[in-house]
Amino acid sequence: MPQGAGTQQPLKRPRTRGAGLEAYPDRLLEILPKLALFRGVNPKDFPKILRDFEWLSIPGGWTLMSKGEEGQSLYVITAGSVGMWVEGADGADRMAAQFVPGQTVGELAMLSGERRIGTLIALRDTELLRLSAEGFHELTARYPVILENLAKLLSKRLHEVMRGERNIEEWRSVPKTIAVVPVAEAGIELEIGERLGLALAAMGGRVRLLDHQSKDQSSEWFYNVETHHEHVIYLADQAHDGWTKLCLRQADRILLVGHASSAPPVEHPLAHAGSHSSRGFIELALLHGGGAAKADGAATWESAIGADYLHNIRHGNEADMKRMARHLSGRAVGLVLAGGGARGFAHIGVIRALREAGVPIDHTGGTSIGGIVAAGVACGWSAQELEERMHESFVKTNPLGRLTFPSISLFTGGRIQKLLQRNFGDLCIEELWLPYFCVISNLTTGHEIVQRRGRLWRALRASVAIPGIAPPVVKDGEVLVDGAVMNNFPADVMAEMRRGCVIGVDVETHRAFTGLTKGWEDNPPWGILGEEARGGPNIISLLMRAGTVNSEAQTKASREHADLLFEPPVQDIAIRDWGEFRRVVDAGYAHASEKLNEIDLARFTG
């Protein structure tokens, strides 16, 4: 790894294949026996095996291998981390995997002879052991068990992909090293760094803060510090440019910090920090006044920074700091709420039970009415306020509004829009106290939209626009409707963030309602028209159900992503039976309370 605080270094080969053991750090001999790749190898043979490898050190942001290259080497990561970028359906690159010390990369392309399918980039200063294809064949000839181990590892990885599972060690993106970088105001990094360190330490981890006084330490010193601590916080310093660049190269995660009351920078704060800033995870922590009602200024800051994640922190509010610490340590609790009309009132009862059990809610998301309730949680509403607002909006007021000539919908949609504006005003999603998203269906493109920015009421207006019931929202020439059409229970969206565990509440059932007519053989086609009077479905219920039934397969798949799933017994509630508010809320509360009493909550409260 680079010494001191110099600028980005070129690829270095400090130790070449066949070098004497004195040329390698002792810790490399400690790493090899722990790798699954070398399971079954005699421990006495590791000094000889190590000589077959070439020891490399690359700075953060360096491209280890590019898409389309021929695979000629296998790499073992011994320090740092490497991300793999692949091209998504939209043509943009996205990070598909993160590899950490002890894992191997490049082996598949080396064995198959095929060109590499992705680009591997060091997320931070990284050390690796390189083994050429020729060296690998020589090594496996001497130790056939290594080839057998590699085949098992690749087979396991393939099966996990086929089953839709994720290898926790490979896909998890929990940062060990965090660079806290001030934006504009000097000294803010110390305040945030110390508070973050205390919050992480309170969770049971060993934490070390490093400032510019460590700039002349060797790579071995940094390695030892990181080895003996769960988290190392690097405090960047505007007065020490070389140290700041070293912090960025050492960081698994970059946390930019600033005061929301200040104007955001005209130029991105990492514009001249090197290539790492374009590939690493960048999060933004904004400090607000202790009594702030909303996170004013967050939307402007987020637009200027373009961070991967936003944390709004109130001055003196330790709950906010603990929440950010859980996010940065992979222990955040995400709450996902499904759509389901009046059945969604059960979400309110579940939330009350979670809060009484001491389960924190660190970020929320949902679809349709689930998106509305989740937004209330993200606003910081108490359980009582949430219940009162939902009762006022959906029970005392008919949310569907007045009927209209059914050219595109049965109802005008004006009343639901006013209800959303009354409750959320001009709030932007970025200005909520909790990170939040809602799901919208784009009928023009046939894809779901995960809305994380912009006016909250506008996003929710689209997310609840059930086709045929309420008019769609048209934005940039595209037709947007209820997210339930494509993804009624977006637990998969929450899980993809890899921030921690996922709690889901699914209020849908496999049988939304039944018809009373025996069959078409003995009844005229118009016989169903009389069913509403006898308790059967009417046209509104039919349209609501038809608009969401196609996402059932998606919902079943999404349920697998929930670490804790609540299914309140509300199957007898019609999806527009707003008058059953109290019974549905109580059903959700009773169901959640019973289930929470039966499980170990340590995973969700630690």
PDB file of C-alpha atoms in Angstrom, residues 263-379:
ATOM      1  CA  ALA A 263     -25.200  27.027   0.608  1.00  0.00           C
ATOM      2  CA  PRO A 264     -23.978  23.816  -1.056  1.00  0.00           C
ATOM      3  CA  PRO A 265     -20.666  24.021  -2.916  1.00  0.00           C
ATOM      4  CA  VAL A 266     -20.698  25.111  -6.536  1.00  0.00           C
ATOM      5  CA  GLU A 267     -18.107  22.464  -7.342  1.00  0.00           C
ATOM      6  CA  HIS A 268     -18.318  18.873  -6.119  1.00  0.00           C
ATOM      7  CA  PRO A 269     -16.101  18.581  -3.017  1.00  0.00           C
ATOM      8  CA  LEU A 270     -14.320  15.544  -4.472  1.00  0.00           C
ATOM      9  CA  ALA A 271     -13.862  16.959  -7.960  1.00  0.00           C
ATOM     10  CA  HIS A 272     -10.081  16.931  -7.611  1.00  0.00           C
ATOM     11  CA  ALA A 273      -9.750  13.935  -5.309  1.00  0.00           C
ATOM     12  CA  GLY A 274      -8.901  11.393  -8.006  1.00  0.00           C
ATOM     13  CA  SER A 275     -10.785   8.579  -9.689  1.00  0.00           C
ATOM     14  CA  HIS A 276     -11.841   6.934  -6.434  1.00  0.00           C
ATOM     15  CA  SER A 277     -14.620   9.463  -5.884  1.00  0.00           C
ATOM     16  CA  SER A 278     -16.307   8.402  -9.115  1.00  0.00           C
ATOM     17  CA  ARG A 279     -16.540   4.762  -8.069  1.00  0.00           C
ATOM     18  CA  GLY A 280     -16.691   4.685  -4.275  1.00  0.00           C
ATOM     19  CA  PHE A 281     -19.790   4.970  -2.109  1.00  0.00           C
ATOM     20  CA  ILE A 282     -20.425   8.588  -1.181  1.00  0.00           C
ATOM     21  CA  GLU A 283     -22.884   9.470   1.567  1.00  0.00           C
ATOM     22  CA  LEU A 284     -23.925  12.902   2.755  1.00  0.00           C
ATOM     23  CA  ALA A 285     -24.620  13.876   6.379  1.00  0.00           C
ATOM     24  CA  LEU A 286     -26.368  17.234   6.775  1.00  0.00           C
ATOM     25  CA  LEU A 287     -26.538  18.956  10.144  1.00  0.00           C
ATOM     26  CA  HIS A 288     -29.812  20.746  11.007  1.00  0.00           C
ATOM     27  CA  GLY A 289     -30.978  22.747  13.991  1.00  0.00           C
ATOM     28  CA  GLY A 290     -32.093  20.717  16.979  1.00  0.00           C
ATOM     29  CA  GLY A 291     -35.684  21.941  16.766  1.00  0.00           C
ATOM     30  CA  ALA A 292     -36.044  21.770  12.970  1.00  0.00           C
ATOM     31  CA  ALA A 293     -39.491  20.623  11.823  1.00  0.00           C
ATOM     32  CA  LYS A 294     -38.143  19.382   8.509  1.00  0.00           C
ATOM     33  CA  ALA A 295     -34.781  18.975   6.860  1.00  0.00           C
ATOM     34  CA  ASP A 296     -34.745  22.302   5.011  1.00  0.00           C
ATOM     35  CA  GLY A 297     -32.078  22.625   2.351  1.00  0.00           C
ATOM     36  CA  ALA A 298     -31.538  18.881   1.982  1.00  0.00           C
ATOM     37  CA  ALA A 299     -32.973  18.737  -1.542  1.00  0.00           C
ATOM     38  CA  THR A 300     -30.635  21.498  -2.758  1.00  0.00           C
ATOM     39  CA  TRP A 301     -27.613  19.845  -1.141  1.00  0.00           C
ATOM     40  CA  GLU A 302     -28.474  16.416  -2.458  1.00  0.00           C
ATOM     41  CA  SER A 303     -28.879  17.791  -5.967  1.00  0.00           C
ATOM     42  CA  ALA A 304     -25.462  19.466  -5.783  1.00  0.00           C
ATOM     43  CA  ILE A 305     -23.629  16.477  -4.282  1.00  0.00           C
ATOM     44  CA  GLY A 306     -25.437  13.563  -5.922  1.00  0.00           C
ATOM     45  CA  ALA A 307     -24.670  11.294  -2.966  1.00  0.00           C
ATOM     46  CA  ASP A 308     -25.578   7.622  -2.906  1.00  0.00           C
ATOM     47  CA  TYR A 309     -27.284   8.097   0.458  1.00  0.00           C
ATOM     48  CA  LEU A 310     -28.470  11.067   2.508  1.00  0.00           C
ATOM     49  CA  HIS A 311     -28.584  11.368   6.300  1.00  0.00           C
ATOM     50  CA  ASN A 312     -30.382  14.311   7.923  1.00  0.00           C
ATOM     51  CA  ILE A 313     -28.985  14.829  11.428  1.00  0.00           C
ATOM     52  CA  ARG A 314     -30.467  17.216  13.987  1.00  0.00           C
ATOM     53  CA  HIS A 315     -28.031  18.909  16.336  1.00  0.00           C
ATOM     54  CA  GLY A 316     -28.022  17.149  19.700  1.00  0.00           C
ATOM     55  CA  ASN A 317     -30.346  14.385  18.481  1.00  0.00           C
ATOM     56  CA  GLU A 318     -28.553  11.163  19.373  1.00  0.00           C
ATOM     57  CA  ALA A 319     -31.299   9.057  17.800  1.00  0.00           C
ATOM     58  CA  ASP A 320     -30.388  10.543  14.410  1.00  0.00           C
ATOM     59  CA  MET A 321     -26.700   9.788  14.963  1.00  0.00           C
ATOM     60  CA  LYS A 322     -27.418   6.227  16.083  1.00  0.00           C
ATOM     61  CA  ARG A 323     -29.529   5.736  12.995  1.00  0.00           C
ATOM     62  CA  MET A 324     -26.660   6.829  10.743  1.00  0.00           C
ATOM     63  CA  ALA A 325     -24.299   4.564  12.675  1.00  0.00           C
ATOM     64  CA  ARG A 326     -26.606   1.605  12.048  1.00  0.00           C
ATOM     65  CA  HIS A 327     -26.681   2.451   8.345  1.00  0.00           C
ATOM     66  CA  LEU A 328     -22.895   2.645   8.171  1.00  0.00           C
ATOM     67  CA  SER A 329     -22.416  -0.613  10.074  1.00  0.00           C
ATOM     68  CA  GLY A 330     -24.948  -2.620   8.063  1.00  0.00           C
ATOM     69  CA  ARG A 331     -27.396  -2.845  10.974  1.00  0.00           C
ATOM     70  CA  ALA A 332     -30.125  -0.512   9.774  1.00  0.00           C
ATOM     71  CA  VAL A 333     -33.726  -1.681   9.986  1.00  0.00           C
ATOM     72  CA  GLY A 334     -35.749  -1.098   6.841  1.00  0.00           C
ATOM     73  CA  LEU A 335     -39.558  -1.142   6.938  1.00  0.00           C
ATOM     74  CA  VAL A 336     -41.476  -2.015   3.750  1.00  0.00           C
ATOM     75  CA  LEU A 337     -45.249  -1.607   3.539  1.00  0.00           C
ATOM     76  CA  ALA A 338     -47.419  -3.152   0.830  1.00  0.00           C
ATOM     77  CA  GLY A 339     -50.401  -1.676  -0.930  1.00  0.00           C
ATOM     78  CA  GLY A 340     -53.872  -3.027  -0.254  1.00  0.00           C
ATOM     79  CA  GLY A 341     -56.451  -0.278   0.101  1.00  0.00           C
ATOM     80  CA  ALA A 342     -58.214  -0.256   3.465  1.00  0.00           C
ATOM     81  CA  ARG A 343     -56.221  -3.298   4.555  1.00  0.00           C
ATOM     82  CA  GLY A 344     -53.219  -0.966   4.692  1.00  0.00           C
ATOM     83  CA  PHE A 345     -54.543   0.456   7.962  1.00  0.00           C
ATOM     84  CA  ALA A 346     -52.986  -2.647   9.536  1.00  0.00           C
ATOM     85  CA  HIS A 347     -49.606  -1.023   8.897  1.00  0.00           C
ATOM     86  CA  ILE A 348     -50.422   1.526  11.593  1.00  0.00           C
ATOM     87  CA  GLY A 349     -50.953  -1.178  14.204  1.00  0.00           C
ATOM     88  CA  VAL A 350     -47.761  -3.001  13.220  1.00  0.00           C
ATOM     89  CA  ILE A 351     -45.739   0.212  13.498  1.00  0.00           C
ATOM     90  CA  ARG A 352     -47.131   0.870  16.985  1.00  0.00           C
ATOM     91  CA  ALA A 353     -46.148  -2.651  18.074  1.00  0.00           C
ATOM     92  CA  LEU A 354     -42.638  -2.272  16.638  1.00  0.00           C
ATOM     93  CA  ARG A 355     -42.092   0.979  18.476  1.00  0.00           C
ATOM     94  CA  GLU A 356     -43.358  -0.470  21.757  1.00  0.00           C
ATOM     95  CA  ALA A 357     -40.932  -3.399  21.322  1.00  0.00           C
ATOM     96  CA  GLY A 358     -38.021  -1.004  20.883  1.00  0.00           C
ATOM     97  CA  VAL A 359     -37.373  -1.907  17.245  1.00  0.00           C
ATOM     98  CA  PRO A 360     -35.881   1.125  15.467  1.00  0.00           C
ATOM     99  CA  ILE A 361     -37.074   2.086  12.000  1.00  0.00           C
ATOM    100  CA  ASP A 362     -34.145   3.519  10.053  1.00  0.00           C
ATOM    101  CA  HIS A 363     -35.552   3.826   6.538  1.00  0.00           C
ATOM    102  CA  THR A 364     -38.922   3.168   4.971  1.00  0.00           C
ATOM    103  CA  GLY A 365     -40.496   2.387   1.645  1.00  0.00           C
ATOM    104  CA  GLY A 366     -43.773   1.210   0.214  1.00  0.00           C
ATOM    105  CA  THR A 367     -46.341   1.114  -2.503  1.00  0.00           C
ATOM    106  CA  SER A 368     -49.738   2.809  -2.760  1.00  0.00           C
ATOM    107  CA  ILE A 369     -51.280   3.174   0.719  1.00  0.00           C
ATOM    108  CA  GLY A 370     -48.191   1.485   2.116  1.00  0.00           C
ATOM    109  CA  GLY A 371     -46.165   4.308   0.604  1.00  0.00           C
ATOM    110  CA  ILE A 372     -48.380   6.886   2.326  1.00  0.00           C
ATOM    111  CA  VAL A 373     -48.020   5.269   5.761  1.00  0.00           C
ATOM    112  CA  ALA A 374     -44.272   4.811   5.240  1.00  0.00           C
ATOM    113  CA  ALA A 375     -43.984   8.499   4.350  1.00  0.00           C
ATOM    114  CA  GLY A 376     -45.663   9.424   7.635  1.00  0.00           C
ATOM    115  CA  VAL A 377     -43.084   7.361   9.514  1.00  0.00           C
ATOM    116  CA  ALA A 378     -40.271   9.038   7.562  1.00  0.00           C
ATOM    117  CA  CYS A 379     -41.731  12.434   8.508  1.00  0.00           C
TER     118      CYS A 379
END
